[in-house]
Amino acid sequence: MAQNDEDLLHKCVFSNDIKSLKESVKSFAVEKKDKHGNTALHLAAMLGHSDCIDILLANNAQVKVKNLQGWTPLAEAFYRLDTTLVDFNDMKWERGDISFVFNGNIKGSKNFTILDNKLKVYQKFKHEETEDETQDDIDILMSSDIISAQIPTKNITFSRLQSGWFVKQGRTQLVGQFPADFYSVQGLTLEQKKRREHLSPEDLQKNKAILESLSKGNVIENHEIQRRPSLPTPKKANISWEDYIRDGNPPCLGRPIICKDTKKTFKATLAMSEEFPMTVEQVLDVLEIVAPLKQYKKLREFMDTKLPPGFPVKIEIPVFPTVTAKVTFQQFKWDDSLAEDLFIIPNEYREDPNRFPEL
């Protein structure tokens, strides 16, 4: 293979050469990145070459691969985003007696069921969205910031919380039925990049008002989603392939990027219990099967080297002055003698496809 053939797939997309692209995808990996970290799908989205996008997607090009700037082809295309809010009733979380049943022996969309044991109804989990739901997702994306976020783990540290008036000692208390040691988490920083070149002044004003309302603990009522046409193809930049592929910072191929970088530090509290029946190692073994390899390696390294001893039975993170996110494990047990009927929907339960409307 000639040296200049390494970027042939990207060059076909850059020049919108559909015929050559159809041939090239048979011989080249669609996930290969050029020197700027862009896949061919990145370029197609930046340039608005929709026919190239169709060909690459038909050949399993991934939409969530990040380039060197941290953006995915999905962000470049401004097409789709899933974003929902959990329901509140009278400013209180809706609680209930809910069971989740997963049957790995059943193929397709019927292997995961949610049961409401109070109402005696069940709902099958939907694996595919309807056309209307997909259109809603697209419209939400086109009126929202495109966000790339990460939480670097390098600077995260843990220190024991102290209790007592005169004689200070490490804070220990029950979380559910498990005694736990409490830690303060330092260095927990959320780094965000927000792109908004696709938003109108009205979008920016509305989004700011929503964020301010949420930060005060107010509930955002459901409102009708405004249908939006696709964005026009960006004006073709006067840039040659040679200009693009040369060393240095890549030129802007699509719309001029409007990007805002933010960092927010959180003061989290973590409770670790060495008497919890499950270990972090067991959780990591499960994640090794389902998580992407790169992300799994980073997670295991963090868990092995930095996490205090025990299992994280509780974590609290203040996300707004009046809103705190909490995750708590109050009860857990291993049981190898579960009855088979626990995994069967009782006869008196009826199916309600709208019990959990967000699923």
PDB file of N, CA and C in Angstrom, residues 157-162 182-186:
ATOM      1  N   THR A 157      -8.723  12.791  45.436  1.00  0.00           N
ATOM      2  CA  THR A 157      -8.192  12.223  46.678  1.00  0.00           C
ATOM      3  C   THR A 157      -9.329  12.055  47.686  1.00  0.00           C
ATOM      4  N   PHE A 158      -9.095  11.200  48.685  1.00  0.00           N
ATOM      5  CA  PHE A 158     -10.092  10.921  49.715  1.00  0.00           C
ATOM      6  C   PHE A 158      -9.479  11.167  51.090  1.00  0.00           C
ATOM      7  N   SER A 159     -10.244  11.789  51.985  1.00  0.00           N
ATOM      8  CA  SER A 159      -9.787  11.991  53.362  1.00  0.00           C
ATOM      9  C   SER A 159     -10.928  11.657  54.314  1.00  0.00           C
ATOM     10  N   ARG A 160     -10.594  11.008  55.455  1.00  0.00           N
ATOM     11  CA  ARG A 160     -11.614  10.601  56.415  1.00  0.00           C
ATOM     12  C   ARG A 160     -12.301  11.817  57.020  1.00  0.00           C
ATOM     13  N   LEU A 161     -13.622  11.746  57.077  1.00  0.00           N
ATOM     14  CA  LEU A 161     -14.384  12.765  57.784  1.00  0.00           C
ATOM     15  C   LEU A 161     -14.303  12.493  59.284  1.00  0.00           C
ATOM     16  N   GLN A 162     -14.232  13.553  60.070  1.00  0.00           N
ATOM     17  CA  GLN A 162     -14.091  13.426  61.518  1.00  0.00           C
ATOM     18  C   GLN A 162     -15.412  13.770  62.214  1.00  0.00           C
ATOM     19  N   PHE A 182     -16.884   7.206  56.476  1.00  0.00           N
ATOM     20  CA  PHE A 182     -17.220   8.329  55.606  1.00  0.00           C
ATOM     21  C   PHE A 182     -15.964   9.109  55.211  1.00  0.00           C
ATOM     22  N   TYR A 183     -15.936   9.494  53.932  1.00  0.00           N
ATOM     23  CA  TYR A 183     -14.788  10.207  53.379  1.00  0.00           C
ATOM     24  C   TYR A 183     -15.255  11.461  52.654  1.00  0.00           C
ATOM     25  N   SER A 184     -14.400  12.470  52.670  1.00  0.00           N
ATOM     26  CA  SER A 184     -14.590  13.653  51.837  1.00  0.00           C
ATOM     27  C   SER A 184     -13.795  13.453  50.551  1.00  0.00           C
ATOM     28  N   VAL A 185     -14.410  13.796  49.430  1.00  0.00           N
ATOM     29  CA  VAL A 185     -13.769  13.615  48.122  1.00  0.00           C
ATOM     30  C   VAL A 185     -13.289  14.973  47.617  1.00  0.00           C
ATOM     31  N   GLN A 186     -11.980  15.100  47.403  1.00  0.00           N
ATOM     32  CA  GLN A 186     -11.407  16.340  46.868  1.00  0.00           C
ATOM     33  C   GLN A 186     -10.934  16.121  45.427  1.00  0.00           C
TER      34      GLN A 186
END
